[in-house]
Amino acid sequence: TTTTTTTTSLRSSQKLRFSPTKRGPLDPRNGRTTTTPPRAVVVPRGGGGASSSTTTTPAKARPSLASLWGAAGVVAILMNAVKRVLPIALEPFKSGMRPALWVAYGAFAAFMGYAEGWKAFHRKFSPLVASRSRTLDAPHPASHVLLAPFYAMGLFHATPKRRITSWAFLGIVFVAVKLVKQLAYPWRSIVDGGVVVGLTVGSLSIAYHYVNQLRGVPPPVDPCLPTTTEDNNDAK
């Protein structure tokens, strides 16, 4: 009785399929072709084989050239700024500084890595750039494609709040650059060292968020696209 019950439950949860008969080489003893008897293969119900129990990985989305240009263009702008201030940031390694100034150099670099690189870029600006760049995979006007890096930064075709924030951020950066140029050595090198760290972390963060979105990870921020009414007002 126990054996019958076990067999019945097994058949109710599984289906048996038989593999096709395979023909082998001739048997030298009788001149006949050897055959392999069919084997029973257990297949779980609801599927057609082993693949039915595995999770299907979603296909990776291929970015458009406009999307790549948007994200890569912003990274290029940031790295160009790094290239310009890097020689000044490295000057203390050639000329030397007092120990207290080296402490200030390292402390400011760590501060900029956190405040600018992590909080400003990685938590806010970088996912915004990646998210807006990915919207360029859909059809867009030629101006959006040509100016994709500035589109990705939210300087135009964005909500009013986003445009104000982006332009204000650029204005602050412009004023800060002018002020830093007035500093004498070694203070300018200390500040530029922190700028190099912050912008480098920001560039890597943009690449990280962009690749994540290509892999299907939802963007952590809204792309801040304008509504139809806002877009029409801008056109006027």
GROMACS .gro file of C-alpha atoms in nm:
model
  236
    1THR     CA    1   0.000   0.000   0.000
    2THR     CA    2   0.285   0.240   0.088
    3THR     CA    3   0.461   0.167  -0.242
    4THR     CA    4   0.142   0.231  -0.444
    5THR     CA    5   0.080   0.562  -0.266
    6THR     CA    6   0.438   0.679  -0.324
    7THR     CA    7   0.422   0.588  -0.694
    8THR     CA    8   0.089   0.770  -0.737
    9SER     CA    9   0.219   1.088  -0.571
   10LEU     CA   10   0.533   1.077  -0.782
   11ARG     CA   11   0.333   1.050  -1.105
   12SER     CA   12   0.104   1.335  -1.000
   13SER     CA   13   0.398   1.577  -0.954
   14GLN     CA   14   0.620   1.461  -1.238
   15LYS     CA   15   0.588   1.346  -1.599
   16LEU     CA   16   0.796   1.075  -1.762
   17ARG     CA   17   0.942   1.125  -2.106
   18PHE     CA   18   1.141   0.871  -2.301
   19SER     CA   19   1.452   0.963  -2.491
   20PRO     CA   20   1.458   0.845  -2.853
   21THR     CA   21   1.625   0.515  -2.942
   22LYS     CA   22   1.987   0.569  -3.048
   23ARG     CA   23   2.151   0.352  -3.314
   24GLY     CA   24   2.510   0.249  -3.260
   25PRO     CA   25   2.777   0.075  -3.471
   26LEU     CA   26   2.740  -0.276  -3.623
   27ASP     CA   27   2.780  -0.568  -3.386
   28PRO     CA   28   3.064  -0.786  -3.534
   29ARG     CA   29   2.907  -1.099  -3.383
   30ASN     CA   30   2.579  -1.089  -3.576
   31GLY     CA   31   2.620  -0.803  -3.827
   32ARG     CA   32   2.328  -0.610  -3.677
   33THR     CA   33   2.322  -0.249  -3.565
   34THR     CA   34   2.335  -0.209  -3.190
   35THR     CA   35   2.066   0.006  -3.033
   36THR     CA   36   2.040   0.188  -2.704
   37PRO     CA   37   1.705   0.130  -2.531
   38PRO     CA   38   1.505   0.440  -2.448
   39ARG     CA   39   1.556   0.593  -2.103
   40ALA     CA   40   1.287   0.748  -1.890
   41VAL     CA   41   1.354   1.115  -1.814
   42VAL     CA   42   1.173   1.282  -1.527
   43VAL     CA   43   1.040   1.624  -1.620
   44PRO     CA   44   0.869   1.847  -1.360
   45ARG     CA   45   0.511   1.940  -1.441
   46GLY     CA   46   0.458   2.277  -1.598
   47GLY     CA   47   0.779   2.281  -1.801
   48GLY     CA   48   0.949   2.128  -2.099
   49GLY     CA   49   1.282   2.039  -1.943
   50ALA     CA   50   1.555   2.161  -1.717
   51SER     CA   51   1.527   2.516  -1.845
   52SER     CA   52   1.172   2.547  -1.710
   53SER     CA   53   1.297   2.568  -1.353
   54THR     CA   54   1.553   2.841  -1.422
   55THR     CA   55   1.489   3.214  -1.419
   56THR     CA   56   1.516   3.381  -1.757
   57THR     CA   57   1.764   3.668  -1.757
   58PRO     CA   58   1.620   3.976  -1.930
   59ALA     CA   59   1.798   4.079  -2.247
   60LYS     CA   60   2.045   4.364  -2.210
   61ALA     CA   61   1.932   4.685  -2.376
   62ARG     CA   62   2.162   4.822  -2.643
   63PRO     CA   63   2.221   5.197  -2.608
   64SER     CA   64   2.187   5.431  -2.903
   65LEU     CA   65   2.474   5.650  -3.020
   66ALA     CA   66   2.290   5.954  -2.886
   67SER     CA   67   2.264   5.794  -2.543
   68LEU     CA   68   2.634   5.704  -2.540
   69TRP     CA   69   2.725   6.054  -2.658
   70GLY     CA   70   2.523   6.208  -2.373
   71ALA     CA   71   2.692   6.014  -2.092
   72ALA     CA   72   3.039   6.003  -2.247
   73GLY     CA   73   3.025   6.374  -2.328
   74VAL     CA   74   2.964   6.466  -1.965
   75VAL     CA   75   3.249   6.240  -1.854
   76ALA     CA   76   3.473   6.402  -2.115
   77ILE     CA   77   3.388   6.750  -1.982
   78LEU     CA   78   3.471   6.644  -1.627
   79MET     CA   79   3.795   6.471  -1.723
   80ASN     CA   80   3.902   6.774  -1.927
   81ALA     CA   81   3.867   6.982  -1.610
   82VAL     CA   82   4.074   6.723  -1.422
   83LYS     CA   83   4.342   6.739  -1.691
   84ARG     CA   84   4.369   7.116  -1.656
   85VAL     CA   85   4.410   7.127  -1.276
   86LEU     CA   86   4.605   6.804  -1.228
   87PRO     CA   87   4.953   6.959  -1.282
   88ILE     CA   88   4.881   7.218  -1.013
   89ALA     CA   89   4.742   6.952  -0.779
   90LEU     CA   90   5.060   6.746  -0.820
   91GLU     CA   91   5.297   7.040  -0.764
   92PRO     CA   92   5.344   6.965  -0.390
   93PHE     CA   93   5.482   6.622  -0.480
   94LYS     CA   94   5.764   6.799  -0.664
   95SER     CA   95   5.821   7.108  -0.448
   96GLY     CA   96   5.731   6.962  -0.110
   97MET     CA   97   5.526   7.100   0.181
   98ARG     CA   98   5.534   7.112   0.558
   99PRO     CA   99   5.374   6.811   0.737
  100ALA     CA  100   5.078   7.020   0.851
  101LEU     CA  101   5.003   7.119   0.493
  102TRP     CA  102   5.020   6.755   0.382
  103VAL     CA  103   4.758   6.679   0.645
  104ALA     CA  104   4.543   6.960   0.506
  105TYR     CA  105   4.598   6.826   0.153
  106GLY     CA  106   4.482   6.475   0.246
  107ALA     CA  107   4.192   6.599   0.461
  108PHE     CA  108   4.057   6.825   0.188
  109ALA     CA  109   4.093   6.551  -0.075
  110ALA     CA  110   3.896   6.312   0.149
  111PHE     CA  111   3.632   6.581   0.213
  112MET     CA  112   3.588   6.650  -0.159
  113GLY     CA  113   3.575   6.278  -0.236
  114TYR     CA  114   3.281   6.247   0.004
  115ALA     CA  115   3.100   6.581  -0.038
  116GLU     CA  116   3.145   6.624  -0.412
  117GLY     CA  117   3.221   6.275  -0.538
  118TRP     CA  118   2.976   6.075  -0.327
  119LYS     CA  119   2.696   6.305  -0.211
  120ALA     CA  120   2.678   6.548  -0.504
  121PHE     CA  121   2.771   6.319  -0.792
  122HIS     CA  122   2.702   5.957  -0.697
  123ARG     CA  123   2.380   6.021  -0.507
  124LYS     CA  124   2.229   6.290  -0.731
  125PHE     CA  125   2.402   6.420  -1.044
  126SER     CA  126   2.550   6.097  -1.185
  127PRO     CA  127   2.226   5.893  -1.183
  128LEU     CA  128   2.049   6.194  -1.335
  129VAL     CA  129   2.300   6.208  -1.622
  130ALA     CA  130   2.271   5.833  -1.680
  131SER     CA  131   1.891   5.839  -1.663
  132ARG     CA  132   1.852   6.133  -1.902
  133SER     CA  133   2.110   5.985  -2.141
  134ARG     CA  134   1.906   5.666  -2.160
  135THR     CA  135   1.595   5.863  -2.261
  136LEU     CA  136   1.783   5.950  -2.581
  137ASP     CA  137   1.735   5.590  -2.693
  138ALA     CA  138   1.388   5.702  -2.801
  139PRO     CA  139   1.344   5.938  -3.098
  140HIS     CA  140   1.442   6.297  -3.011
  141PRO     CA  141   1.488   6.624  -3.200
  142ALA     CA  142   1.826   6.675  -3.363
  143SER     CA  143   1.913   6.951  -3.116
  144HIS     CA  144   1.881   6.707  -2.826
  145VAL     CA  145   2.112   6.460  -2.998
  146LEU     CA  146   2.376   6.717  -3.098
  147LEU     CA  147   2.377   6.873  -2.751
  148ALA     CA  148   2.330   6.541  -2.572
  149PRO     CA  149   2.585   6.609  -2.291
  150PHE     CA  150   2.409   6.935  -2.199
  151TYR     CA  151   2.072   6.763  -2.232
  152ALA     CA  152   2.196   6.489  -1.998
  153MET     CA  153   2.299   6.751  -1.741
  154GLY     CA  154   1.947   6.893  -1.741
  155LEU     CA  155   2.040   7.233  -1.887
  156PHE     CA  156   1.744   7.224  -2.126
  157HIS     CA  157   1.434   7.013  -2.196
  158ALA     CA  158   1.392   6.953  -1.823
  159THR     CA  159   1.155   7.059  -1.550
  160PRO     CA  160   1.194   7.425  -1.444
  161LYS     CA  161   1.337   7.322  -1.107
  162ARG     CA  162   1.592   7.094  -1.271
  163ARG     CA  163   1.703   7.364  -1.516
  164ILE     CA  164   1.743   7.619  -1.239
  165THR     CA  165   1.942   7.373  -1.029
  166SER     CA  166   2.170   7.273  -1.316
  167TRP     CA  167   2.242   7.629  -1.429
  168ALA     CA  168   2.296   7.744  -1.070
  169PHE     CA  169   2.540   7.459  -1.018
  170LEU     CA  170   2.739   7.564  -1.326
  171GLY     CA  171   2.741   7.923  -1.206
  172ILE     CA  172   2.876   7.824  -0.866
  173VAL     CA  173   3.148   7.613  -1.029
  174PHE     CA  174   3.247   7.904  -1.255
  175VAL     CA  175   3.277   8.148  -0.963
  176ALA     CA  176   3.467   7.892  -0.754
  177VAL     CA  177   3.719   7.836  -1.034
  178LYS     CA  178   3.782   8.211  -1.059
  179LEU     CA  179   3.836   8.239  -0.685
  180VAL     CA  180   4.068   7.939  -0.664
  181LYS     CA  181   4.292   8.089  -0.932
  182GLN     CA  182   4.362   8.377  -0.696
  183LEU     CA  183   4.509   8.148  -0.432
  184ALA     CA  184   4.885   8.123  -0.390
  185TYR     CA  185   5.091   7.807  -0.354
  186PRO     CA  186   5.038   7.571  -0.174
  187TRP     CA  187   4.671   7.651  -0.105
  188ARG     CA  188   4.571   7.640  -0.469
  189SER     CA  189   4.736   7.298  -0.502
  190ILE     CA  190   4.550   7.175  -0.194
  191VAL     CA  191   4.215   7.291  -0.334
  192ASP     CA  192   4.287   7.155  -0.681
  193GLY     CA  193   4.388   6.821  -0.529
  194GLY     CA  194   4.042   6.794  -0.377
  195VAL     CA  195   3.882   6.896  -0.707
  196VAL     CA  196   4.070   6.622  -0.889
  197VAL     CA  197   3.945   6.361  -0.641
  198GLY     CA  198   3.585   6.483  -0.652
  199LEU     CA  199   3.561   6.503  -1.032
  200THR     CA  200   3.733   6.167  -1.080
  201VAL     CA  201   3.490   5.997  -0.842
  202GLY     CA  202   3.205   6.174  -1.022
  203SER     CA  203   3.321   6.053  -1.364
  204LEU     CA  204   3.350   5.695  -1.244
  205SER     CA  205   3.008   5.726  -1.082
  206ILE     CA  206   2.844   5.831  -1.411
  207ALA     CA  207   2.994   5.526  -1.583
  208TYR     CA  208   2.875   5.304  -1.297
  209HIS     CA  209   2.515   5.427  -1.310
  210TYR     CA  210   2.503   5.413  -1.689
  211VAL     CA  211   2.626   5.052  -1.704
  212ASN     CA  212   2.384   4.958  -1.427
  213GLN     CA  213   2.093   5.093  -1.628
  214LEU     CA  214   2.211   4.903  -1.933
  215ARG     CA  215   2.192   4.589  -1.721
  216GLY     CA  216   1.829   4.663  -1.635
  217VAL     CA  217   1.874   4.824  -1.293
  218PRO     CA  218   1.604   5.092  -1.246
  219PRO     CA  219   1.746   5.446  -1.219
  220PRO     CA  220   1.745   5.576  -0.859
  221VAL     CA  221   1.637   5.927  -0.968
  222ASP     CA  222   1.378   6.074  -1.200
  223PRO     CA  223   1.507   6.208  -1.536
  224CYS     CA  224   1.312   6.529  -1.473
  225LEU     CA  225   1.161   6.549  -1.821
  226PRO     CA  226   0.919   6.839  -1.873
  227THR     CA  227   0.547   6.792  -1.908
  228THR     CA  228   0.380   6.876  -2.238
  229THR     CA  229   0.267   7.216  -2.102
  230GLU     CA  230   0.615   7.306  -1.981
  231ASP     CA  231   0.767   7.196  -2.310
  232ASN     CA  232   0.523   7.413  -2.507
  233ASN     CA  233   0.601   7.713  -2.287
  234ASP     CA  234   0.972   7.667  -2.354
  235ALA     CA  235   0.907   7.656  -2.728
  236LYS     CA  236   0.733   7.992  -2.708
   0.00000   0.00000   0.00000
